[in-house]
XYZ file of N, CA and C in Angstrom:
720
model
N -23.848 -13.576 -0.804
C -23.522 -12.624 -1.898
C -21.889 -13.443 -2.483
N -21.465 -13.652 -0.601
C -20.116 -14.645 -0.970
C -19.366 -15.594 -1.984
N -20.277 -16.501 -2.050
C -20.675 -17.019 -2.490
C -20.356 -16.900 -4.610
N -21.409 -16.125 -4.356
C -22.092 -15.324 -6.387
C -20.109 -14.899 -5.674
N -19.834 -14.620 -5.187
C -18.300 -13.976 -5.558
C -17.403 -14.641 -5.804
N -17.310 -15.808 -5.014
C -16.256 -16.468 -5.363
C -16.513 -17.559 -6.058
N -17.139 -17.976 -7.410
C -17.817 -18.564 -8.284
C -17.804 -17.696 -9.239
N -17.599 -16.316 -9.016
C -16.726 -15.604 -10.451
C -15.844 -16.030 -11.737
N -16.121 -16.184 -13.107
C -14.744 -16.526 -13.755
C -13.453 -15.709 -13.429
N -12.557 -16.580 -13.355
C -11.673 -17.049 -13.358
C -10.348 -15.728 -14.878
N -9.761 -14.840 -13.941
C -8.895 -14.172 -15.679
C -8.163 -15.386 -16.365
N -7.774 -15.489 -17.423
C -7.379 -15.960 -17.932
C -5.802 -15.834 -16.997
N -4.612 -17.079 -17.588
C -3.825 -17.275 -16.535
C -2.375 -16.937 -18.281
N -1.585 -17.209 -18.006
C -0.358 -16.898 -18.654
C 0.075 -15.823 -19.074
N -0.275 -14.591 -18.461
C 0.046 -13.211 -18.668
C 1.348 -13.230 -18.647
N 2.258 -12.024 -19.175
C 3.704 -11.785 -19.352
C 4.024 -11.185 -18.756
N 5.825 -11.713 -18.740
C 6.458 -11.745 -16.845
C 6.821 -9.718 -17.170
N 6.509 -9.244 -15.745
C 6.673 -7.846 -16.681
C 7.756 -6.984 -15.992
N 8.043 -7.474 -15.204
C 8.937 -6.581 -14.497
C 10.501 -8.054 -13.673
N 11.823 -8.188 -13.617
C 12.467 -8.800 -13.478
C 12.616 -8.539 -12.063
N 12.342 -7.454 -10.733
C 11.984 -7.540 -9.596
C 11.201 -6.646 -8.673
N 11.106 -6.441 -8.273
C 10.537 -5.461 -7.385
C 11.515 -3.549 -7.603
N 12.721 -3.824 -7.242
C 13.706 -3.418 -7.987
C 13.749 -2.373 -9.320
N 13.704 -3.305 -10.154
C 12.941 -3.344 -11.871
C 12.058 -1.755 -11.614
N 10.391 -2.337 -11.238
C 9.709 -2.232 -11.030
C 10.585 -0.698 -10.721
N 10.585 0.157 -8.742
C 10.576 0.994 -8.601
C 11.490 1.839 -9.775
N 12.733 1.370 -10.488
C 13.112 1.807 -11.449
C 12.453 2.509 -11.993
N 11.806 2.123 -13.193
C 10.619 2.819 -13.936
C 9.804 3.668 -13.637
N 9.411 3.435 -12.448
C 8.281 4.523 -11.657
C 8.676 5.809 -11.238
N 9.788 5.562 -10.891
C 11.107 5.916 -10.729
C 10.786 7.460 -11.825
N 11.002 7.121 -13.702
C 11.197 7.583 -14.461
C 10.511 8.433 -14.468
N 8.238 7.922 -13.811
C 7.424 8.582 -14.196
C 7.171 10.056 -12.933
N 7.943 9.918 -12.282
C 7.884 10.578 -10.584
C 9.278 11.871 -10.657
N 9.999 11.338 -11.647
C 11.562 12.077 -11.559
C 10.282 14.099 -10.892
N 9.817 14.787 -11.535
C 9.422 16.198 -10.656
C 8.090 16.292 -9.689
N 8.723 15.947 -9.118
C 7.524 15.116 -7.458
C 8.632 16.020 -6.724
N 8.048 17.433 -6.542
C 8.646 18.605 -5.262
C 8.665 16.933 -3.875
N 10.432 17.683 -2.892
C 10.016 17.294 -2.098
C 9.253 16.209 -1.633
N 9.672 14.547 -2.582
C 8.782 13.612 -1.925
C 9.138 12.914 -0.712
N 7.936 12.570 -0.562
C 7.974 11.918 0.976
C 7.366 10.241 0.003
N 7.954 9.104 0.236
C 7.260 7.778 -0.268
C 7.257 6.519 1.256
N 5.761 6.120 0.609
C 5.298 5.409 2.050
C 4.542 4.292 1.082
N 5.515 3.650 1.721
C 5.215 2.006 1.408
C 4.046 1.092 2.272
N 3.540 0.691 2.021
C 2.672 -0.582 2.428
C 2.959 -2.368 2.598
N 3.469 -2.269 3.261
C 4.513 -3.625 4.637
C 3.320 -4.648 3.421
N 4.527 -6.299 3.637
C 5.740 -6.328 3.675
C 6.407 -5.961 1.987
N 5.824 -6.477 0.598
C 7.191 -6.204 -0.290
C 6.721 -4.908 -0.736
N 5.796 -4.524 -0.439
C 5.532 -2.447 -0.372
C 6.753 -1.846 0.025
N 7.431 -2.446 1.034
C 8.617 -1.379 1.379
C 9.249 -2.378 0.430
N 10.149 -3.151 -0.335
C 11.120 -2.861 -1.345
C 10.714 -2.848 -2.013
N 9.641 -2.271 -3.046
C 9.834 -2.058 -4.372
C 10.058 0.547 -3.655
N 9.564 0.432 -2.159
C 9.341 1.990 -1.611
C 10.760 2.591 -1.638
N 11.763 1.160 -0.714
C 13.081 1.855 -0.739
C 13.789 1.318 -1.534
N 13.413 1.109 -2.468
C 14.389 1.170 -3.969
C 13.535 2.859 -4.588
N 12.249 3.200 -5.231
C 12.216 4.117 -5.336
C 12.349 5.727 -4.242
N 12.410 4.957 -3.504
C 12.998 5.829 -2.563
C 14.349 6.903 -2.933
N 14.827 5.748 -2.865
C 16.701 6.029 -2.898
C 16.437 6.495 -5.165
N 15.818 6.064 -5.646
C 15.923 7.124 -7.071
C 15.408 8.708 -7.068
N 14.244 8.784 -6.023
C 14.352 9.253 -6.522
C 14.516 11.177 -4.979
N 15.534 10.072 -4.667
C 16.417 11.083 -3.294
C 15.056 11.284 -2.348
N 14.048 11.416 -2.354
C 12.933 11.110 -1.884
C 12.858 10.802 0.899
N 12.592 9.662 0.828
C 12.413 10.119 2.514
C 11.664 8.535 2.256
N 12.174 8.130 2.780
C 11.025 7.301 3.094
C 9.625 6.194 4.992
N 9.191 5.978 4.575
C 8.555 5.702 5.679
C 7.456 4.834 5.065
N 6.548 3.805 6.323
C 5.778 3.338 6.137
C 4.193 3.841 6.445
N 3.178 3.364 5.613
C 2.149 3.277 6.030
C 1.213 2.387 6.328
N 0.588 1.657 7.071
C -0.123 0.932 8.159
C -1.262 0.820 7.384
N -1.580 -0.610 6.645
C -3.231 -1.000 6.300
C -3.281 -2.300 6.377
N -3.634 -3.330 6.797
C -4.075 -4.695 6.767
C -4.901 -5.088 5.545
N -5.628 -5.837 5.232
C -7.089 -6.274 4.257
C -7.454 -7.036 5.378
N -8.968 -6.885 5.565
C -10.035 -7.989 6.073
C -10.170 -9.113 5.614
N -10.380 -10.198 6.019
C -9.969 -11.328 5.509
C -11.393 -11.672 5.222
N -11.774 -12.219 4.536
C -12.747 -13.129 4.471
C -13.141 -14.533 4.967
N -14.189 -14.988 5.429
C -14.211 -16.214 6.424
C -13.881 -16.847 5.105
N -12.826 -18.274 6.180
C -12.751 -19.396 5.570
C -12.046 -19.157 4.101
N -11.819 -17.869 3.487
C -10.698 -17.473 1.793
C -10.077 -16.681 2.452
N -9.099 -16.820 2.897
C -8.659 -15.490 3.520
C -7.506 -15.143 2.486
N -7.864 -15.286 0.813
C -6.733 -14.439 0.103
C -7.915 -13.274 -0.263
N -9.005 -13.421 -0.174
C -10.162 -12.503 -0.925
C -10.694 -11.946 0.210
N -10.404 -10.266 -0.185
C -10.293 -9.325 0.609
C -11.697 -9.146 1.041
N -12.696 -8.774 2.394
C -13.907 -8.668 2.237
C -13.289 -6.204 2.215
N -12.504 -5.945 2.269
C -11.754 -5.053 2.270
C -10.570 -4.773 3.661
N -11.019 -3.693 3.965
C -9.407 -3.271 4.786
C -9.398 -2.181 5.893
N -8.482 -2.034 6.676
C -8.589 -1.441 7.946
C -6.810 -0.669 8.343
N -7.171 0.387 8.814
C -5.654 1.530 8.599
C -5.125 1.511 9.817
N -4.435 2.420 10.698
C -3.690 2.285 11.382
C -4.659 3.351 12.591
N -5.276 3.838 12.136
C -5.971 5.046 12.497
C -7.112 4.389 12.971
N -7.581 3.130 12.432
C -9.295 2.622 12.617
C -9.627 2.712 12.394
N -9.764 3.711 10.482
C -10.729 3.621 9.874
C -11.000 2.564 8.558
N -11.534 2.015 8.435
C -12.226 1.017 7.010
C -12.937 0.447 6.485
N -11.961 0.595 4.976
C -12.445 0.259 3.571
C -13.187 -1.104 3.858
N -15.157 -1.263 3.005
C -15.306 -2.701 2.467
C -16.078 -2.600 0.561
N -14.875 -3.261 0.657
C -15.128 -4.031 -0.954
C -17.145 -3.700 -0.875
N -17.217 -3.154 -2.786
C -18.398 -3.288 -2.544
C -19.619 -4.470 -2.455
N -19.097 -5.790 -2.930
C -19.600 -6.922 -2.400
C -19.277 -7.437 -0.985
N -18.906 -6.756 0.429
C -19.259 -6.921 1.281
C -20.084 -5.478 2.035
N -20.791 -4.515 1.379
C -21.668 -3.133 1.798
C -22.794 -4.098 3.071
N -23.484 -3.361 3.638
C -24.530 -3.761 3.815
C -24.535 -6.010 4.274
N -23.470 -5.851 5.298
C -23.551 -7.408 6.101
C -25.003 -7.251 6.835
N -24.939 -8.440 7.123
C -25.974 -9.507 8.487
C -25.131 -9.193 8.792
N -26.117 -9.654 9.643
C -25.630 -9.476 11.399
C -24.115 -11.015 11.642
N -24.431 -11.947 10.763
C -23.686 -13.080 10.795
C -22.195 -11.475 10.200
N -22.249 -12.130 9.280
C -20.583 -11.041 9.118
C -20.264 -9.813 9.231
N -21.208 -9.184 9.610
C -20.891 -8.730 10.605
C -20.041 -8.398 11.564
N -20.238 -9.063 12.096
C -20.045 -9.843 14.285
C -18.180 -10.583 13.547
N -18.233 -11.273 12.274
C -17.133 -11.954 11.750
C -16.216 -10.655 11.357
N -16.441 -9.177 10.765
C -15.958 -8.776 10.345
C -15.236 -7.692 11.991
N -16.486 -7.264 13.003
C -15.630 -6.495 14.193
C -15.036 -7.076 15.006
N -14.251 -8.544 14.680
C -13.465 -9.944 14.575
C -11.950 -10.102 13.865
N -12.729 -9.618 12.453
C -11.220 -9.386 11.627
C -10.548 -7.845 12.612
N -11.525 -6.999 12.072
C -11.103 -5.644 12.600
C -9.661 -5.840 13.953
N -10.684 -6.316 14.707
C -9.987 -6.230 16.532
C -8.672 -7.180 16.042
N -8.704 -8.034 15.568
C -7.418 -9.068 14.794
C -6.399 -8.391 13.856
N -6.731 -7.260 13.197
C -5.889 -6.953 12.001
C -5.193 -5.634 12.862
N -5.845 -4.875 13.673
C -5.464 -3.949 14.423
C -4.486 -3.789 14.366
N -4.738 -5.846 16.312
C -3.700 -5.801 17.080
C -2.277 -6.047 15.854
N -2.430 -6.168 14.544
C -1.131 -6.781 14.340
C -0.459 -5.264 14.115
N -1.930 -4.715 13.373
C -0.766 -3.011 13.110
C 0.280 -2.737 14.270
N -0.537 -2.801 14.810
C -0.168 -2.207 16.685
C 1.349 -2.704 16.753
N 0.903 -3.897 16.095
C 3.108 -4.976 16.645
C 3.368 -4.364 15.743
N 2.988 -4.196 14.198
C 3.510 -3.506 13.379
C 4.549 -1.783 13.622
N 3.222 -1.290 14.486
C 4.042 0.109 14.202
C 5.039 -0.408 15.290
N 4.848 -0.871 16.757
C 6.228 -0.568 17.193
C 7.215 -1.014 17.225
N 7.201 -2.168 16.112
C 8.248 -2.859 15.308
C 9.151 -1.517 14.179
N 8.537 -1.496 13.548
C 8.938 -0.996 12.094
C 9.304 1.205 12.276
N 8.509 1.432 13.598
C 8.900 2.710 13.863
C 9.721 2.544 15.539
N 10.196 1.976 15.619
C 11.553 2.547 17.057
C 12.132 3.078 17.333
N 12.727 3.260 16.273
C 13.704 4.132 15.764
C 13.537 5.373 15.405
N 12.240 5.617 14.835
C 12.479 7.261 14.318
C 11.143 7.300 14.188
N 10.494 8.589 14.275
C 8.680 8.686 14.152
C 8.454 8.413 13.261
N 6.995 8.579 12.735
C 6.510 8.670 11.964
C 6.362 10.152 10.802
N 6.398 9.571 9.648
C 7.116 11.190 8.825
C 6.396 12.093 8.539
N 6.397 13.102 8.451
C 5.750 14.463 9.038
C 4.884 14.497 7.285
N 3.894 14.174 7.161
C 2.951 14.287 5.996
C 2.231 15.338 5.410
N 1.886 16.266 6.046
C 0.885 17.774 5.681
C 1.955 19.129 5.300
N 1.108 19.021 3.720
C 2.177 20.036 3.412
C 3.006 19.374 1.905
N 2.657 18.328 1.870
C 4.166 17.272 0.876
C 3.577 16.722 0.222
N 4.301 15.921 -0.644
C 3.677 15.358 -1.948
C 4.226 14.008 -1.112
N 3.212 13.531 -1.107
C 3.067 12.007 -0.659
C 3.006 11.496 -2.308
N 3.838 10.082 -1.962
C 3.686 9.094 -3.171
C 3.530 7.139 -2.931
N 2.467 7.066 -2.421
C 1.674 5.802 -1.820
C 2.361 4.357 -2.838
N 2.588 3.269 -2.492
C 3.177 2.713 -2.793
C 3.020 0.832 -2.592
N 3.275 0.593 -3.062
C 3.044 -0.906 -3.006
C 3.482 -1.790 -4.580
N 3.548 -3.337 -4.166
C 4.018 -4.166 -5.651
C 3.009 -4.073 -6.546
N 1.791 -3.882 -5.735
C 0.910 -4.279 -6.562
C -0.510 -4.336 -6.745
N -1.589 -3.982 -7.306
C -2.330 -3.953 -6.395
C -3.689 -5.026 -7.057
N -4.127 -4.997 -6.338
C -5.026 -7.049 -6.534
C -6.374 -6.257 -6.750
N -7.342 -6.565 -5.248
C -8.216 -5.103 -5.015
C -8.358 -4.396 -4.911
N -7.655 -3.416 -4.115
C -7.074 -2.295 -4.389
C -7.305 -1.570 -2.394
N -7.249 -3.283 -2.207
C -8.117 -2.357 -0.332
C -7.382 -1.791 0.260
N -6.139 -1.430 0.427
C -5.478 -1.531 1.249
C -4.791 -0.821 1.204
N -4.643 -0.448 -0.523
C -4.185 0.693 -0.616
C -5.007 2.128 -0.270
N -6.373 1.696 -0.778
C -7.633 2.431 -0.419
C -7.961 2.980 1.467
N -8.016 1.990 1.874
C -7.232 2.486 3.408
C -6.376 3.223 4.394
N -5.115 2.971 3.479
C -4.356 3.792 3.513
C -4.261 5.545 2.452
N -4.709 5.336 1.966
C -4.625 6.301 1.218
C -6.121 7.715 2.321
N -7.017 7.083 2.917
C -8.234 7.549 3.269
C -7.068 7.947 5.203
N -6.270 7.795 4.959
C -5.842 8.136 6.880
C -5.002 9.279 6.943
N -4.242 8.983 5.336
C -3.537 10.068 4.200
C -4.142 11.036 3.961
N -4.644 11.106 3.841
C -5.638 12.091 2.952
C -6.500 13.389 4.710
N -6.695 12.675 5.338
C -6.557 13.532 6.353
C -5.638 14.288 7.223
N -4.442 13.134 6.939
C -3.364 14.511 7.492
C -3.032 15.348 6.354
N -3.581 16.071 5.158
C -3.341 17.079 4.894
C -2.101 17.268 3.959
N -1.984 16.135 3.154
C -1.410 16.298 2.564
C -1.037 17.420 1.429
N -0.181 17.810 0.950
C -0.183 18.651 -0.417
C -0.161 18.449 -1.955
N -0.619 17.347 -2.107
C -0.733 16.186 -3.012
C -0.989 14.382 -3.082
N -1.207 13.539 -3.388
C -1.880 12.430 -3.590
C -1.108 11.648 -4.573
N -0.475 11.269 -4.374
C 0.545 10.262 -5.879
C 0.222 8.417 -5.234
N -0.455 8.083 -5.759
C -0.098 6.200 -6.215
C 0.898 5.749 -7.214
N 1.370 5.059 -6.376
C 2.152 4.461 -7.685
C 2.846 3.482 -7.574
N 3.058 2.523 -8.662
C 2.258 0.920 -8.531
C 2.311 0.474 -9.767
N 3.465 -0.712 -9.866
C 3.761 -1.692 -11.220
C 2.598 -1.733 -11.584
N 2.015 -1.551 -11.168
C 0.539 -3.547 -12.141
C -0.898 -3.446 -11.322
N -1.778 -3.282 -11.674
C -2.988 -4.031 -11.177
C -4.028 -3.356 -11.943
N -5.152 -4.039 -11.808
C -6.345 -4.684 -12.478
C -7.210 -2.879 -13.051
N -7.801 -2.569 -14.109
C -7.543 -1.637 -14.698
C -9.124 -1.251 -13.792
N -10.687 -1.925 -13.180
C -11.408 -1.898 -12.741
C -11.558 -1.244 -10.923
N -10.526 -1.588 -10.905
C -9.920 -1.427 -9.219
C -9.310 0.176 -9.076
N -8.381 0.261 -10.083
C -7.455 1.611 -10.691
C -8.604 2.542 -10.229
N -9.738 2.063 -11.111
C -10.644 3.653 -11.206
C -11.230 3.830 -9.586
N -11.299 2.920 -8.661
C -11.685 3.080 -8.143
C -11.046 3.509 -6.642
N -9.494 3.870 -6.801
C -8.436 4.713 -6.167
C -7.872 5.655 -6.594
N -8.644 6.281 -8.450
C -8.477 7.271 -8.252
C -9.247 8.239 -7.698
N -10.647 7.901 -7.195
C -11.474 9.010 -6.334
C -11.138 8.344 -5.345
N -9.885 8.822 -4.910
C -8.991 8.825 -3.820
C -8.148 8.898 -3.400
N -7.323 9.254 -4.648
C -6.376 10.513 -3.832
C -6.118 11.145 -5.159
N -4.402 12.180 -6.369
C -5.111 13.179 -7.106
C -4.105 12.986 -8.245
N -3.031 11.743 -7.838
C -2.635 11.355 -9.479
C -1.873 9.990 -8.872
N -2.476 8.838 -10.160
C -2.572 7.852 -9.930
C -1.043 7.563 -10.901
N 0.019 6.212 -11.394
C 0.572 6.030 -11.622
C 1.234 4.545 -11.915
N 0.754 4.235 -13.502
C 0.429 2.655 -12.855
C 1.056 2.418 -13.974
N 2.304 1.284 -13.799
C 3.176 1.186 -15.320
C 2.743 0.338 -16.404
N 1.402 -0.576 -15.741
C 0.290 -1.976 -16.487
C -0.458 -1.752 -15.365
N -1.123 -1.790 -16.556
C -2.904 -2.281 -15.881
C -3.986 -3.274 -17.097
N -3.129 -4.759 -17.246
C -3.570 -6.078 -17.902
C -5.237 -6.064 -17.859
N -5.792 -6.422 -18.432
C -7.165 -6.735 -19.031
C -6.953 -8.186 -17.884
N -6.350 -9.053 -17.833
C -6.312 -10.414 -17.607
C -5.280 -10.289 -15.877
N -5.699 -10.230 -15.148
C -5.156 -10.509 -14.387
C -5.876 -11.669 -13.042
N -4.286 -12.111 -12.429
C -4.538 -13.333 -11.347
C -4.448 -12.519 -9.770
N -2.928 -12.649 -9.891
C -1.663 -11.900 -9.141
C -1.015 -10.377 -9.354
N -0.736 -10.407 -8.112
C 0.336 -9.767 -8.548
C 2.322 -9.865 -9.110
N 1.955 -11.331 -8.118
C 2.734 -12.343 -8.993
C 3.664 -12.428 -9.637
N 2.362 -12.597 -10.212
C 2.460 -13.662 -11.666
C 2.488 -12.117 -13.120
N 2.993 -11.757 -12.374
C 3.564 -10.386 -13.299
C 4.857 -10.246 -13.090
N 5.441 -10.541 -11.892
C 7.311 -10.218 -11.325
C 8.297 -11.448 -11.523
N 9.417 -11.681 -12.810
C 10.177 -12.906 -12.365
C 10.332 -13.432 -11.503
N 10.869 -12.073 -10.165
C 11.637 -12.769 -9.021
C 10.800 -12.398 -8.081
N 9.710 -12.249 -7.198
C 9.108 -11.883 -6.064
C 8.700 -12.996 -4.770
N 10.165 -12.610 -4.079
C 10.679 -13.140 -3.139
C 8.933 -12.920 -2.087
N 9.586 -13.769 -1.092
C 8.313 -13.673 0.173
C 9.811 -12.377 1.573
N 9.248 -10.932 1.911
C 9.959 -10.140 2.730
C 9.471 -9.836 3.941
N 9.883 -10.759 5.118
C 10.433 -10.516 6.987
C 9.568 -9.596 7.318
N 9.734 -9.447 8.405
C 9.822 -7.837 9.330
C 10.896 -7.695 9.140
N 12.399 -8.292 9.497
C 13.723 -7.734 9.540
C 14.336 -7.043 8.465
N 14.159 -7.705 7.308
C 14.694 -7.177 6.274
C 13.408 -5.583 5.867
N 12.377 -5.351 6.886
C 11.686 -4.444 6.279
C 12.387 -3.213 7.531
N 12.987 -3.781 8.871
C 13.377 -2.790 9.489
C 14.463 -2.111 9.117
N 15.406 -3.130 8.137
C 16.741 -2.420 8.032
C 16.656 -2.268 6.478
N 15.599 -1.953 5.830
C 15.723 -0.934 4.723
C 14.830 0.136 5.390
N 14.796 0.834 6.501
C 13.658 1.672 6.973
C 15.102 2.983 7.617
N 16.166 1.667 8.529
C 17.216 2.865 8.462
C 17.508 2.630 7.971
N 17.617 2.767 6.874
C 18.830 2.867 5.427
C 18.447 3.495 4.454
N 17.067 4.142 4.400
C 16.179 5.224 3.684
C 15.488 5.947 5.213
N 15.356 6.366 5.418
C 14.458 6.755 6.452
C 14.752 8.414 6.309
N 12.805 9.287 6.750
C 12.789 10.888 7.052
C 13.946 11.630 7.157
N 14.524 12.287 6.788
C 15.467 13.783 7.222
C 14.931 14.406 8.690
N 15.688 14.499 9.787
C 14.521 15.214 10.711
C 14.851 16.535 10.598
N 13.645 16.285 11.027
C 12.612 17.612 11.056
C 12.993 18.981 11.193
N 13.577 18.858 12.438
C 14.426 19.878 12.826
C 14.989 20.502 11.734
N 15.998 19.135 10.567
C 17.025 20.294 10.209
C 16.145 20.763 8.964
N 15.138 19.664 8.696
C 14.697 20.176 7.446
C 13.531 21.833 7.653
N 13.245 22.195 9.032
C 12.538 23.110 9.274
C 13.507 24.733 9.298
N 14.733 24.086 9.673
C 15.691 25.070 9.867
C 16.445 25.818 8.597
N 16.452 24.452 8.045
C 16.582 24.391 6.297
C 15.375 26.017 5.526
N 14.213 25.393 5.604
C 13.796 26.511 4.894
C 12.948 27.364 5.785
N 13.848 27.963 7.102
C 12.810 28.873 7.899
C 13.475 30.100 7.138
N 12.388 31.674 7.280
C 13.353 32.386 6.688
C 14.698 32.492 8.377
N 15.190 34.122 7.117
C 16.146 34.437 7.981
C 16.020 35.643 7.962
N 16.574 36.113 9.995
C 16.016 37.145 10.161
C 16.295 38.708 9.494
N 15.394 39.003 9.905
C 15.833 40.755 9.303
C 17.266 41.301 9.711
């Protein structure tokens, strides 16, 4: 099955650049999200945090990360078999369902590896503040784009379990067929462009620089959740 998947025809190249950079994409997304009440932006690291921070600023929203990592195919690290979220839950793409024993052993090993990386990032990215509260809030989950949708779907599964008021996915670009899978797991999808010919997220950006951990930590310090006690005090009923 994996060989057949890898040999599938590639989309055509030469797609137009749609965004100057992640900031530009965030501003365009914000125009579609201005009516969302009390939003919490959850960004998927790494590049998604640059976009998420800009989106949070535009919306006056809280910002936090949601940690999910793709499960890489054997000898093909750019191909996602699925993804694992920080709560340990797994989403497998259709071509990885019902794996044989050899592939299952590989998936178990890859899951352990990615959970260790998630644990490292959790310690780093949340060392200054606890996770933002999700229950009852309008949660906007964002990344700088969707390719297979694996990490986004894994993230949505773990967020849905925390009872948000509504669950919104906001991305600049994604292939149409993967958006269908994402829509099944959220309430609203906002995607600016869903081109038929899709090779990689970066092809639609003029500037698509790599992002390191230090930059993410700095952004989370700049745009962080408001303190829970302050929000609770502001919304608590006055005594009679």
